GROMACS .gro file of C-alpha atoms in nm:
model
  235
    1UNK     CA    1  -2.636   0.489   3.245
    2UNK     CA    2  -2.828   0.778   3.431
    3UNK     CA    3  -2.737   0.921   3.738
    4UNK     CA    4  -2.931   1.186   3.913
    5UNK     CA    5  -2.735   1.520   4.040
    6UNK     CA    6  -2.774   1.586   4.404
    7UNK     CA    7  -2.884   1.227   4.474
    8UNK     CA    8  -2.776   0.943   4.709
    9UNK     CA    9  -2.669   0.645   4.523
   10UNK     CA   10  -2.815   0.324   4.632
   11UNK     CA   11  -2.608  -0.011   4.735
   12UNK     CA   12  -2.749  -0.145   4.388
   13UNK     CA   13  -2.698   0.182   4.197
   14UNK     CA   14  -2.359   0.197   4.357
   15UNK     CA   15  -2.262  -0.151   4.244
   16UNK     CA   16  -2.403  -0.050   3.898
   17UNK     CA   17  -2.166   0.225   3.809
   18UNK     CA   18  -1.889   0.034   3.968
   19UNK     CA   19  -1.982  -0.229   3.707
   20UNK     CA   20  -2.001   0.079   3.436
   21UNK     CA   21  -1.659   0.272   3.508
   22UNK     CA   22  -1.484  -0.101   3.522
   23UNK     CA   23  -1.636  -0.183   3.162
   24UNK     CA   24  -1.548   0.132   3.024
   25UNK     CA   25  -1.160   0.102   3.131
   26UNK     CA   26  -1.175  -0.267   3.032
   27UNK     CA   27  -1.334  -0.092   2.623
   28UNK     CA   28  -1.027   0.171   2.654
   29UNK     CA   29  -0.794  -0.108   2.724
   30UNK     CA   30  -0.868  -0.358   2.481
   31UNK     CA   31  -0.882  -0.008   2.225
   32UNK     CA   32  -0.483   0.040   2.342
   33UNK     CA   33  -0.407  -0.326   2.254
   34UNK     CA   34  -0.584  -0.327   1.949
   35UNK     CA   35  -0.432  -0.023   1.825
   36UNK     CA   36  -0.064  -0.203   1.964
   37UNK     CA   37  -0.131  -0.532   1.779
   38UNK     CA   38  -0.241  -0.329   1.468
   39UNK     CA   39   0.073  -0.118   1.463
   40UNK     CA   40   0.303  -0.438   1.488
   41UNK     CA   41   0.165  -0.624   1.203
   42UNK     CA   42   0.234  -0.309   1.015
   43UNK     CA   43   0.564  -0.280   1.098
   44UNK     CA   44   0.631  -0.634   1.049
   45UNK     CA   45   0.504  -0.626   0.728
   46UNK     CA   46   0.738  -0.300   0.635
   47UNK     CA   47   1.024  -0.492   0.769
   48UNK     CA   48   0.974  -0.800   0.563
   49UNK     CA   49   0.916  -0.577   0.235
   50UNK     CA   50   1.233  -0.372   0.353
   51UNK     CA   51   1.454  -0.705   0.381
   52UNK     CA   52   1.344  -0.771   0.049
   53UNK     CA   53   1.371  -0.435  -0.114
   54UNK     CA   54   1.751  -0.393   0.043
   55UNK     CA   55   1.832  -0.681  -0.207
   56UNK     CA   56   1.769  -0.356  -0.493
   57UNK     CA   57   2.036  -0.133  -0.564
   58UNK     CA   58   1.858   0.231  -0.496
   59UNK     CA   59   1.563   0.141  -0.290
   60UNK     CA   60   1.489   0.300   0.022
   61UNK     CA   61   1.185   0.379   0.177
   62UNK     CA   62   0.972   0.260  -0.145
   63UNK     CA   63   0.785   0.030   0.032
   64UNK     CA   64   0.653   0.238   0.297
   65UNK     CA   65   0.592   0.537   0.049
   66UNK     CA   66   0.352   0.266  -0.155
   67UNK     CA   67   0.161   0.187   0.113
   68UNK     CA   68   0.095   0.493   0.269
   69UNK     CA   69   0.008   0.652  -0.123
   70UNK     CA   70  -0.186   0.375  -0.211
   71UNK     CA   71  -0.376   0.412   0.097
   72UNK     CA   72  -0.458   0.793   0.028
   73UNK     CA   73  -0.558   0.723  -0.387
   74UNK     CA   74  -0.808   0.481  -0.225
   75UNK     CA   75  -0.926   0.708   0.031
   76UNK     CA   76  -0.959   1.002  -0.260
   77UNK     CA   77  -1.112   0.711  -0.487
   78UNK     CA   78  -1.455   0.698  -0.263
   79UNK     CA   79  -1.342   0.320  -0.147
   80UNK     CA   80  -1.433   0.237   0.232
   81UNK     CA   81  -1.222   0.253   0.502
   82UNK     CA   82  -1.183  -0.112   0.540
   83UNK     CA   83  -1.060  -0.099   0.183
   84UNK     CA   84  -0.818   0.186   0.271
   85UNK     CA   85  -0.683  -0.019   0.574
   86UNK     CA   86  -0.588  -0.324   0.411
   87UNK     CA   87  -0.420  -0.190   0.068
   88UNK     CA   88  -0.229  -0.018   0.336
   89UNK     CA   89  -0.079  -0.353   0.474
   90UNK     CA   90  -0.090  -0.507   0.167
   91UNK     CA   91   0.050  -0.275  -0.090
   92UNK     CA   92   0.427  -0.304   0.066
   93UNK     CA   93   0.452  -0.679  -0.031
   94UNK     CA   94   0.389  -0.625  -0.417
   95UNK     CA   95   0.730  -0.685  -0.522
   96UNK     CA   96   0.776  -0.979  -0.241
   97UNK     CA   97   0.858  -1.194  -0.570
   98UNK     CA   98   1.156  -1.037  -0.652
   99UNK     CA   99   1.307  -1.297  -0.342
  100UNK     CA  100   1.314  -1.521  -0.641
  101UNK     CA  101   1.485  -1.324  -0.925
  102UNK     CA  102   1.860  -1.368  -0.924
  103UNK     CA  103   2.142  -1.065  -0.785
  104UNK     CA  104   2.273  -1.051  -1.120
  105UNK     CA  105   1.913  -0.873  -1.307
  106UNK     CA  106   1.846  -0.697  -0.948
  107UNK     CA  107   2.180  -0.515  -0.939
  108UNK     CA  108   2.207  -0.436  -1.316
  109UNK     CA  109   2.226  -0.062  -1.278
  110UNK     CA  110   2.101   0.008  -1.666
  111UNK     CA  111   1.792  -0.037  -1.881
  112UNK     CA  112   1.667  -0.416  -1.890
  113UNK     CA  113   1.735  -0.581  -2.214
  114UNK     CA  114   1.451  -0.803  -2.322
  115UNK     CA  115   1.570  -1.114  -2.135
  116UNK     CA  116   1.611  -0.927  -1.873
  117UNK     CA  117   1.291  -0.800  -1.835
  118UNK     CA  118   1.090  -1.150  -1.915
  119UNK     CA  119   1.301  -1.290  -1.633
  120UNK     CA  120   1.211  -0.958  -1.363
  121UNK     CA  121   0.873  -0.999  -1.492
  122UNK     CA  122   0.858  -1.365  -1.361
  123UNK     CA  123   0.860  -1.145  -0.999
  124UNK     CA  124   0.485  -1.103  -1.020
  125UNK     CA  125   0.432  -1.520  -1.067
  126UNK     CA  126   0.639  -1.526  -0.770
  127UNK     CA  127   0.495  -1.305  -0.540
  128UNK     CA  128   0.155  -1.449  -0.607
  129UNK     CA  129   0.263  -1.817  -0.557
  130UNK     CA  130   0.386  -1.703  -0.198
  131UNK     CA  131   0.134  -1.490  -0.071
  132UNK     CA  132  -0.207  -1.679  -0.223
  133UNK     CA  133  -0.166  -1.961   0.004
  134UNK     CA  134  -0.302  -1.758   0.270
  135UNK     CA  135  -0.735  -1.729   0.370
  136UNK     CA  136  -0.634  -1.394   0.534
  137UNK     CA  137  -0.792  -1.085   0.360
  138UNK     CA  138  -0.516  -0.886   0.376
  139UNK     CA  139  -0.229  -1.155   0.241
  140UNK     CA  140  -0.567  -1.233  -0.001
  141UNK     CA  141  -0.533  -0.884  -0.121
  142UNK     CA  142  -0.122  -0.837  -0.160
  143UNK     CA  143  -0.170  -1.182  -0.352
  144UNK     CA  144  -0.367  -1.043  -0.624
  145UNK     CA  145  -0.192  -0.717  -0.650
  146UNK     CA  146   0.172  -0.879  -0.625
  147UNK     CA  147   0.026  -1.099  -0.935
  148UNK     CA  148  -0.117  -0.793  -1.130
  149UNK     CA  149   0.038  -0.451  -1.053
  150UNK     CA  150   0.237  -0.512  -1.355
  151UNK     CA  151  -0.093  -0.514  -1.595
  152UNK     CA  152  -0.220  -0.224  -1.786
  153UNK     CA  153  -0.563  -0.078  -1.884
  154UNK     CA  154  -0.535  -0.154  -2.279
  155UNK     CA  155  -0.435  -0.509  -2.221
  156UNK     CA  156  -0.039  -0.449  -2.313
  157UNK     CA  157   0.098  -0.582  -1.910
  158UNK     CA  158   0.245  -0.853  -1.805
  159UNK     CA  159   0.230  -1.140  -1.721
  160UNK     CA  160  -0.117  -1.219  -1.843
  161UNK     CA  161  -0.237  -0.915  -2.043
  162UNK     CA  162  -0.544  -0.839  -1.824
  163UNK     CA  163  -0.746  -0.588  -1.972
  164UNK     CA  164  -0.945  -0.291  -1.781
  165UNK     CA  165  -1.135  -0.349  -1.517
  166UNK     CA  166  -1.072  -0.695  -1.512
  167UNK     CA  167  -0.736  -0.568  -1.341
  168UNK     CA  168  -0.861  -0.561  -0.910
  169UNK     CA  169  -0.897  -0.278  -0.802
  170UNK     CA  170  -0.631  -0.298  -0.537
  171UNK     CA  171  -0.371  -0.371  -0.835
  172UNK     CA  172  -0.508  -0.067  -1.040
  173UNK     CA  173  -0.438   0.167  -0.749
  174UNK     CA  174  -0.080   0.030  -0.657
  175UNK     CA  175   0.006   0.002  -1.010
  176UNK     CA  176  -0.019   0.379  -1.001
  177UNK     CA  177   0.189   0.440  -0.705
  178UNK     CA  178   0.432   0.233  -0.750
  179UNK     CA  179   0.525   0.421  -1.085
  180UNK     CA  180   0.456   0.724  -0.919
  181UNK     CA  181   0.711   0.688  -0.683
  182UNK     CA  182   1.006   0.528  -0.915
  183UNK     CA  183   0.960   0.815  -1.168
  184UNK     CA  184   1.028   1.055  -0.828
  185UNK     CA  185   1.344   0.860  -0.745
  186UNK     CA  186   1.665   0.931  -0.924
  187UNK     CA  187   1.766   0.615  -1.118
  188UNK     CA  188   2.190   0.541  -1.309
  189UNK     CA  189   1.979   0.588  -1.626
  190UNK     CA  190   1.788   0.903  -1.565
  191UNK     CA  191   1.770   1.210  -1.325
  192UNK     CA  192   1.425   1.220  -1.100
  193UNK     CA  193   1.128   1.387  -1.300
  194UNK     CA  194   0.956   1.714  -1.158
  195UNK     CA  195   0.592   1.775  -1.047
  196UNK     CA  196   0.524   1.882  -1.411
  197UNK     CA  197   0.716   1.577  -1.551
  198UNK     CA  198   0.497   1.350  -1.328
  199UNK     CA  199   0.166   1.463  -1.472
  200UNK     CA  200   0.269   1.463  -1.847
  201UNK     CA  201   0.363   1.121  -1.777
  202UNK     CA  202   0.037   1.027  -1.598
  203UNK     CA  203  -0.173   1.237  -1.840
  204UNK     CA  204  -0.017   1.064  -2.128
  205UNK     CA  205  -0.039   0.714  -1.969
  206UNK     CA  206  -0.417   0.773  -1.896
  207UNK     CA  207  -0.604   0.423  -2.104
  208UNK     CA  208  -0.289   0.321  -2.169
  209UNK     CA  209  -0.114   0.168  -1.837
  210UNK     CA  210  -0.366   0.306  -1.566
  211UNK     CA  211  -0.684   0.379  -1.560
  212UNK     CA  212  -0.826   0.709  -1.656
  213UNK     CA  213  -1.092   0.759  -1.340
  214UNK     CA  214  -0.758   0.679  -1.085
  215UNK     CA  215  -0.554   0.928  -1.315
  216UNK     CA  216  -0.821   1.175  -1.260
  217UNK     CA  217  -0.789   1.135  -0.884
  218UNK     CA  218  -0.368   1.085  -0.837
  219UNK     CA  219  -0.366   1.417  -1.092
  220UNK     CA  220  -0.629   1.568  -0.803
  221UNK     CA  221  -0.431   1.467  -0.503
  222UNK     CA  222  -0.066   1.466  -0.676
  223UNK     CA  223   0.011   1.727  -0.369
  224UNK     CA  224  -0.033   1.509  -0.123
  225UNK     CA  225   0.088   1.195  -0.289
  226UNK     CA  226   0.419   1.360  -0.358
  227UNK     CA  227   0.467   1.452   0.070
  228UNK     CA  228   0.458   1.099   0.128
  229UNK     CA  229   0.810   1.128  -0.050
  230UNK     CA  230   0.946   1.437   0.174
  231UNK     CA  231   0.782   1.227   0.494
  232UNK     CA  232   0.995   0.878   0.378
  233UNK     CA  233   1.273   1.034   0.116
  234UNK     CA  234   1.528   0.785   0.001
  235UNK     CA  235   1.843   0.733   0.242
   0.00000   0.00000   0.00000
């Protein structure tokens, strides 16, 4: 739209930026919805994963703190914004499975013995089986990575011993972040580690659980990844 400075408007060119200024308000207000209706499907999906995570002994906050990570390791990873946006929604609901392992393994406060951990590790069966009913991109997404944030670069994970980059992508990053974040919460078994603890671990698990390029970028961004912890500590 043009208007001239100093001029009179005519009836038509009157009714023409009547028409503009309406559209523009009717663009800003269907921006404020969107951004409402985006920000409630968010927080729906934190509160589900919360319900869920409340059912751990020692979990607060993790979901949120794997979303928001995973969404800045994608970001630093080069992937597009559209990618960035929907890890973020669907990174919370990788451990929706554990709905379906018993109170008993959940609230064991000590190291897993082997039964233990084949029955926890049915959580990622689960979680898939739930969420990969759904066409939607995002529940498309948090099906795969619920079914295969538990696999590792050489081929050792579980359930299915997926190898490299035949892990998704979206898996490879949470996978990361969700380790990232249990080693930074104190556990019965074990203290918290340190900063410097964190990258030994990382640097040593590099081709062995998680892929070297994402190591790489977590070691580059560990800074940043770390205040999503002092933004959403544990309660």
């Amino acid at each position: 739209l043009y208007v001239k400075p100093n001029s009179m408007l005519s009836k038509m060119g009157s009714r023409m930026l009547d028409i503009y200024t309406r559209c523009v308000a009717i663009t800003h207000n269907n921006l404020r919805h969107k951004d409402e209706i985006r920000n409630s499907r968010e927080e729906l999906v934190y509160v589900l994963s919360e319900t869920i995570e409340k059912r751990i002994p020692g979990e607060s906050n993790h979901v949120r703190r794997v979303s928001k990570m995973a969404y800045l390791l994608a970001q630093q990873a080069g992937l597009s914004e559209n990618f960035c946006e929907r890890i973020k929604l669907a990174a919370p609901l990788h451990d929706i499975g554990t709905i379906g392992i018993s109170d008993e393994i959940l609230n064991n406060p000590s190291i897993f013995n082997e039964d233990e951990m084949n029955a926890m590790a049915m959580h990622t069966d689960i979680g898939a089986t739930i969420l990969g009913s759904s066409e939607r991109p995002i529940l498309k997404m948090a099906s795969i990575i619920a079914a295969q944030h538990h696999e590792h670069w050489d081929g050792s994970g579980k359930p299915n011993k997926i190898k490299s980059e035949n892990i998704n992508e979206a898996a490879r990053i949470v996978s990361i972040v969700d380790v990232l974040d249990a080693l930074g919460s104190k556990k019965p078994y074990r203290a918290a580690f340190t900063k410097d603890e964190m990258v030994t671990f990382l640097q040593n698990e590099s081709g062995k659980k998680f892929e070297p390029k994402l190591v790489e970028t977590a070691l580059s961004t560990l800074d940043e990844l770390l205040k999503v912890r002092v933004q959403h500590p544990d309660n």
